[in-house]
Every structure is written in structure tokens, then in C-alpha cells.
Coordinates of C-alpha atoms in Angstrom, one line a residue:
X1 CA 0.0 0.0 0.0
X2 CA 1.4 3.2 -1.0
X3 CA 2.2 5.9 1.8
X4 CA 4.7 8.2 2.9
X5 CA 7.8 6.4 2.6
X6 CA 6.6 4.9 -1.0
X7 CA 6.4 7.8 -2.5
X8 CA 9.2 9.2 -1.4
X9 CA 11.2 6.2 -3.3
X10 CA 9.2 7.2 -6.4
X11 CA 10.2 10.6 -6.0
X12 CA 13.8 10.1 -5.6
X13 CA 13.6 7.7 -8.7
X14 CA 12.2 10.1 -11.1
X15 CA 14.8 12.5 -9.5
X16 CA 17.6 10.8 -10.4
X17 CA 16.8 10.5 -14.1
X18 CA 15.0 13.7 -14.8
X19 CA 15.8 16.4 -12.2
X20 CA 17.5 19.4 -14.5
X21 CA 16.8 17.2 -18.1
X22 CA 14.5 18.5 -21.0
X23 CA 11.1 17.1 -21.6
X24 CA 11.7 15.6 -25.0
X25 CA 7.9 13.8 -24.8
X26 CA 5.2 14.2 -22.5
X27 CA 1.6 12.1 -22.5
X28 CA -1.2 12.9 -20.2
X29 CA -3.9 9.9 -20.4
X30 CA -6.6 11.4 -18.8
X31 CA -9.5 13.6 -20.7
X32 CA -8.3 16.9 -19.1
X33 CA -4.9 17.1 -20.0
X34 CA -4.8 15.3 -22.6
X35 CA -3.7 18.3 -25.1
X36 CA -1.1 19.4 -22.5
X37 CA 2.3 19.4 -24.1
X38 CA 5.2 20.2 -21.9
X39 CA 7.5 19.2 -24.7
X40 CA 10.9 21.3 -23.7
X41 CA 10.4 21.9 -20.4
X42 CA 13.2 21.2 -18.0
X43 CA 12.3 19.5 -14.5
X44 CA 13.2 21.7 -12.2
X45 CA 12.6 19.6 -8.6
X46 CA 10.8 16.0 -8.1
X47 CA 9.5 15.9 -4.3
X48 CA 7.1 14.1 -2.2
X49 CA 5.1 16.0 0.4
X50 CA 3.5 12.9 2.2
X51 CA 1.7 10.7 0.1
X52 CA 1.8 13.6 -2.9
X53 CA 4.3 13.6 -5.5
X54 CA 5.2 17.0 -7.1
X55 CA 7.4 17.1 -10.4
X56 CA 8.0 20.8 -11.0
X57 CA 8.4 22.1 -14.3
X58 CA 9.1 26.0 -14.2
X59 CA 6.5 29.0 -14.0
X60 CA 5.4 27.6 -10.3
X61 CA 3.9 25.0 -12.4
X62 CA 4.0 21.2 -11.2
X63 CA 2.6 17.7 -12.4
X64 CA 0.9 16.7 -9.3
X65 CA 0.0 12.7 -8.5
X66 CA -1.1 10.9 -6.2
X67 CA -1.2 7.0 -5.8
X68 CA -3.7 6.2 -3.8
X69 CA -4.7 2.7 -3.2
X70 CA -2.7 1.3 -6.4
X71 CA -1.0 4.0 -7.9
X72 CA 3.1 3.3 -9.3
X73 CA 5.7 5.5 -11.1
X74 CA 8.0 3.1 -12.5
X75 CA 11.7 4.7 -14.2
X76 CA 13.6 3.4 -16.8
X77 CA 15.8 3.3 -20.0
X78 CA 13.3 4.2 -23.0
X79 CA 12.4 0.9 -24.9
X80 CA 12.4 -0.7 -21.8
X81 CA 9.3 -3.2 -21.8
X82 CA 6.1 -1.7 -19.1
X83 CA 5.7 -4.1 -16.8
X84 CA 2.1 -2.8 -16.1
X85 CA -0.9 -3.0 -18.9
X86 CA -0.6 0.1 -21.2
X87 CA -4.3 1.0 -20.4
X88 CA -3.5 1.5 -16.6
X89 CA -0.8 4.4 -17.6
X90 CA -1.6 7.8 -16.7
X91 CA 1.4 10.1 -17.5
X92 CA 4.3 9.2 -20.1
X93 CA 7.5 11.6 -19.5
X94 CA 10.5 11.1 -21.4
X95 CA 14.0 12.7 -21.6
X96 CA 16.4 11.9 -24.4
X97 CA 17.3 8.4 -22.4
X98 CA 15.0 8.2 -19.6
X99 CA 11.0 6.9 -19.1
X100 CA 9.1 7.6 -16.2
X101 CA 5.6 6.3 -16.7
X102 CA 2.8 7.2 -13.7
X103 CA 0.6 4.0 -13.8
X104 CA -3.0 3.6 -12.3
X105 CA -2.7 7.0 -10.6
X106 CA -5.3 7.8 -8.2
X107 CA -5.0 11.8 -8.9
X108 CA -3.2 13.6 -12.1
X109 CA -3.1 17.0 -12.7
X110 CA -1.4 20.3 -13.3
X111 CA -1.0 22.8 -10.4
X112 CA -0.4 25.7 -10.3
X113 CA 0.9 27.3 -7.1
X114 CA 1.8 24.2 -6.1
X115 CA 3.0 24.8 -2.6
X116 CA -0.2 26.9 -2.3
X117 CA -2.6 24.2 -3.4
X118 CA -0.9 21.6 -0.5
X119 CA -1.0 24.1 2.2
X120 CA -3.6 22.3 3.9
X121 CA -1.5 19.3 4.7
X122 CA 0.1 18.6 7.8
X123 CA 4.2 18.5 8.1
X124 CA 5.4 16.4 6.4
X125 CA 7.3 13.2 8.3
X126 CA 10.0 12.9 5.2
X127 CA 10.2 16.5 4.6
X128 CA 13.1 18.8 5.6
X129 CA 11.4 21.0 7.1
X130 CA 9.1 18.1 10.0
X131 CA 8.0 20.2 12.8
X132 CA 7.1 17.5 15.7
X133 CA 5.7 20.1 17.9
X134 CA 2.9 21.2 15.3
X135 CA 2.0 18.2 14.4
X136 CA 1.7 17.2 17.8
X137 CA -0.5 20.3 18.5
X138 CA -2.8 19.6 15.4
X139 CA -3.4 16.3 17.0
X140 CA -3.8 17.1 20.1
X141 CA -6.8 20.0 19.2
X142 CA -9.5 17.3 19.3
X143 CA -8.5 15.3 22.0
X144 CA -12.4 12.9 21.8
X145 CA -11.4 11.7 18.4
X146 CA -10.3 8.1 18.1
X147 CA -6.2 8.1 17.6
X148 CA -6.4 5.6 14.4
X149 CA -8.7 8.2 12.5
X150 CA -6.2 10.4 14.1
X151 CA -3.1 9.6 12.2
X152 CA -5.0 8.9 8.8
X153 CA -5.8 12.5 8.6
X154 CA -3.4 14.1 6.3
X155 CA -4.4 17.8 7.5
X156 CA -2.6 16.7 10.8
X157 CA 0.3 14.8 9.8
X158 CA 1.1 13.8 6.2
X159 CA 2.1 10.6 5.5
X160 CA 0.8 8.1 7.5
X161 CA -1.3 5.5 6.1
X162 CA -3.2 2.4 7.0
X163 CA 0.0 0.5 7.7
X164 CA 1.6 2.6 9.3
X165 CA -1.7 3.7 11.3
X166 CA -1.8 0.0 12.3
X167 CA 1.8 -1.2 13.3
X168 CA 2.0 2.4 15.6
X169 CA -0.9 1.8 17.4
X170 CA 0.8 -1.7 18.0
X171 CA 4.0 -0.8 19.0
X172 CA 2.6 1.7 21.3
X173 CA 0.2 -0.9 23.1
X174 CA -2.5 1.4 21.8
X175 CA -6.4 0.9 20.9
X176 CA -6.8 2.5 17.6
X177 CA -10.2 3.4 19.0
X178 CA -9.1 5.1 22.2
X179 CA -9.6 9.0 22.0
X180 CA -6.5 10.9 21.4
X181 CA -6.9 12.7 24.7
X182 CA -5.8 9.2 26.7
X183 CA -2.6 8.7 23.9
X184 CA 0.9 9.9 24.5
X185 CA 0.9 11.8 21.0
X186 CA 4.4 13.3 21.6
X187 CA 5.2 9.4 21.6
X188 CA 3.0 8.2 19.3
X189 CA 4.3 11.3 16.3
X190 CA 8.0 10.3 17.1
X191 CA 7.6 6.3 16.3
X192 CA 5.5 7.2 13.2
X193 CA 8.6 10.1 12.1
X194 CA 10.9 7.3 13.2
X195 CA 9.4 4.2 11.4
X196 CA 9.0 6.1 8.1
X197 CA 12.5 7.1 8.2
X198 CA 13.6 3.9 8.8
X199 CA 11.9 2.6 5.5
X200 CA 12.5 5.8 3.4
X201 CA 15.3 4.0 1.4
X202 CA 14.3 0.2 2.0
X203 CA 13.4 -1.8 -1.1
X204 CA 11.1 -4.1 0.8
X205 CA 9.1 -2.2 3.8
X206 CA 9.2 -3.5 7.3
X207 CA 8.0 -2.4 11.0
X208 CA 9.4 -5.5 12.6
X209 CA 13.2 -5.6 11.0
X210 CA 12.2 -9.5 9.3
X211 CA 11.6 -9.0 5.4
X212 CA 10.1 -12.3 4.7
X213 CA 6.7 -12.0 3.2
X214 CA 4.2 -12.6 6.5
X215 CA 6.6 -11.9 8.6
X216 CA 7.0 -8.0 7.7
X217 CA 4.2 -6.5 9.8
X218 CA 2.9 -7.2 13.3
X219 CA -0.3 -7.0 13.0
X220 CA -1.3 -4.7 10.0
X221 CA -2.9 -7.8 6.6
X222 CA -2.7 -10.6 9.3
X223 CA -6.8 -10.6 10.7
X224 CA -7.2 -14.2 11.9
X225 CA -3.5 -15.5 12.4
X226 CA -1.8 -15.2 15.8
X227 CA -0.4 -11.9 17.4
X228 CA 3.7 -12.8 17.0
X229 CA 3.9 -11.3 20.9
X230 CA 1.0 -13.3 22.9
X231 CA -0.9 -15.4 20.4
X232 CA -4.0 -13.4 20.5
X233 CA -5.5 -13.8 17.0
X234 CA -5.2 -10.7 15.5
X235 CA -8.4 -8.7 15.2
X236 CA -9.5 -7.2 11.8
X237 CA -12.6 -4.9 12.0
X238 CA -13.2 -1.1 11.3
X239 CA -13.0 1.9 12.2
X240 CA -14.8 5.1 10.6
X241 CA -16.0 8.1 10.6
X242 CA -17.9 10.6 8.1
X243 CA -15.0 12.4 6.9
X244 CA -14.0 11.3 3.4
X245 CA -12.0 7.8 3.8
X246 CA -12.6 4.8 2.2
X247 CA -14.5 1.7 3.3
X248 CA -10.4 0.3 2.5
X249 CA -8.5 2.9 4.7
X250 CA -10.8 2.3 7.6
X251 CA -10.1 -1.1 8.2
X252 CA -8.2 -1.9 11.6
X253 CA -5.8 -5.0 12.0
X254 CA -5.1 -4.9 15.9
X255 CA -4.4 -7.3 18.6
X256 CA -7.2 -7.3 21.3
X257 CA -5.0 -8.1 24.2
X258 CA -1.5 -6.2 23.4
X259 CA -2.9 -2.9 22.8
X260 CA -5.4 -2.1 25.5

């Protein structure tokens, strides 16, 4: 599942083949762009800003994606075979040796402004500029709200997603449903800053340092099978509220007697 840390890889991909190199093609496959030509434009930045991935192009102009629930960008030589159905590709940017194709993209547009138009996100836990303190503060504002809905909320902190949301609330010993006022959010923040750093660069994402398939996560995709710390099988319900996620991001994988 795509969050912070993922699309911070993407970003740094795209990066390293196109940061400073001239546009030589461009493709937009969706019905609004899809006359946009930024043939001979030169990439000035690539950057993530939680789960949003910015690829700025001059004029305060950026190609703005997000992934969502399935969204990819993969980077390579041109000629190079997709490794994802054609029909599923979104963008198509090419320099004179580099591909980067943006592949079942969840959002895909043009900003303007683009700093402007993601105001309203939280700091950003991969960004240079992460400011603890105001995210703790954000958090901290509604103290009644249930801490899994909590971290999911990209206007308080942006990049946490339902992985992450999941394997913190574990590690802490933490309800998901338990209201924000009865969490240690200074502690809670720093593990989420802490885990996503620790995965920024790592080809296969883990929260409990074993990178064998079932083995990766503590709780988070393992509803039925035992808790790896007490046996407890781990609990897969839901969690909502009506502000906007989907029926996918609300889903809670916790353990029942390890996080009380």
C-alpha cells in the first residue's frame, strides 16, 4: 500500500533520471490534459510531500499525483518493456534516455501554485522542514477523536497510512479506537517520524526488521493468524468516521490483548 515512505522512493527515482533534463515527450492519459504538451520543459525539482508527489516544471507549475490505493511511477531506459498494462498508464515523460511512466494514478493533474494548493497538509514526516511540535498540537486539538482516525488524517500529519496507522498503534500498546486525549501523541508522532524514516530507502518495507513475506508486519494484513507477541488472533474490524476515507482505509488490523 502506498504511503509516505513509498512515495518518497518514487520521487527520488524520477529524481535521479529527470531532475534538470529536458522534456523531450510528454503524454497525459486522462480527458483533461490530454492536449497538454510540456515538450521542452526542463524539470526543475521532483519531491514528495507525504503521500503527494510533485514534479516541477518551471512558472510555479507542477505535475501533481497521487497514488492512492494502487498507484506506481516506475523509471527506466526508453524501450524498456512496461511491466504494467498500457491501459492503466496515466502520465508518459521522457527525456532523451529516460521513461518515467505514472501507472494507475489515483489523482493527475497540473497545479499551479503548487506549494499553495498543499497548504492544507500537515508536516510532512519525510520532509526537511518536519516540525514535531505542530503536528503534535494539530493532534492534540481534538482530544475525543479516536487516535487511528487520528493519524490517517493528512491535515494533521502527512504521511501516514493504513500500515503505518496499524503497526504504531501496536508498537505503542495502543487501541486504535481510544480518544486521542488518553494517547501519548508526543510518543505516538515520534515512532510514526521514526518508522517512516527507517523505511524511506528500504526496497522491501518493514516495521518488525524481518523482510520475509508474513513476517514484515505485526499486525497490519494478518486478521485471523496469531499476534507474533502473545498469540492473541489478530483482530480485523473497522474503524470510521464521516470524513471522506474509504471503506479500505478504515479497516483496523489490531491485537485485542497487546494494545489495551
Amino acid at each position: 500500500m502506498p504511503e509516505g515512505d513509498t512515495v518518497y522512493q518514487a520521487a527520488a527515482r524520477i529524481r535521479r533520471a529527470f531532475e534538470q533534463k529536458t522534456l523531450e515527450y510528454t503524454q497525459f492519459r486522462v480527458p483533461r490534459y490530454a492536449t497538454t504538451d510540456l515538450t521542452g520543459r526542463t524539470v526543475e525539482s521532483v519531491r514528495s510531500i507525504g503521500k503527494h508527489l510533485l514534479i516541477d516544471v518551471g512558472d510555479d507549475l507542477a505535475i501533481h499525483s497521487h497514488l492512492k490505493m494502487e498507484g506506481a511511477w516506475h523509471v527506466h531506459r526508453i524501450g524498456t518493456r512496461w511491466r504494467k498494462p498500457a491501459y492503466t498508464a496515466r502520465i508518459v515523460l521522457r527525456t532523451d534516455a529516460a521513461e518515467a511512466v505514472g501507472f494507475d494514478l489515483g489523482t493527475t493533474e497540473m497545479l499551479a501554485a503548487p506549494d499553495a494548493a498543499l497548504a492544507y497538509l500537515g508536516p510532512d514526516l519525510l520532509g526537511p522542514g518536519w516540525d514535531a511540535d505542530r503536528a503534535v498540537a494539530l493532534i492534540s486539538a481534538d482530544p475525543a477523536r479516536p487516535v487511528g482516525l487520528a493519524l490517517l488524517d493528512q491535515h494533521l500529519m502527512a504521511g501516514v497510512g493504513n500500515v503505518f496507522r496499524c503497526e504504531a498503534c501496536f508498537l505503542r500498546g495502543v487501541d486504535p479506537r481510544r480518544p486521542v486525549g488518553d494517547v501519548d501523541i508526543p510518543a505516538m508522532v515520534d515512532l510514526c517520524h521514526r518508522l517512516l524514516q527507517a523505511n524511506r530507502t528500504n526496497r522491501v518495507r518493514t516495521t518488525t526488521g524481518v523482510t520475509v513475506s508474513g513476517r514484515r508486519y505485526h499486525v497490519y494484513g494478518r486478521g485471523g493468524r496469531p499476534c507474533f507477541r502473545c498469540g492473541t488472533p489478530v483482530s480485523r474490524d473497522f474503524l470510521g468516521e464521516p470524513d471522506g476515507f474509504s471503506d479500505t482505509d478504515r479497516v483496523l488490523y489490531h491485537c485485542t490483548t497487546c494494545q489495551t
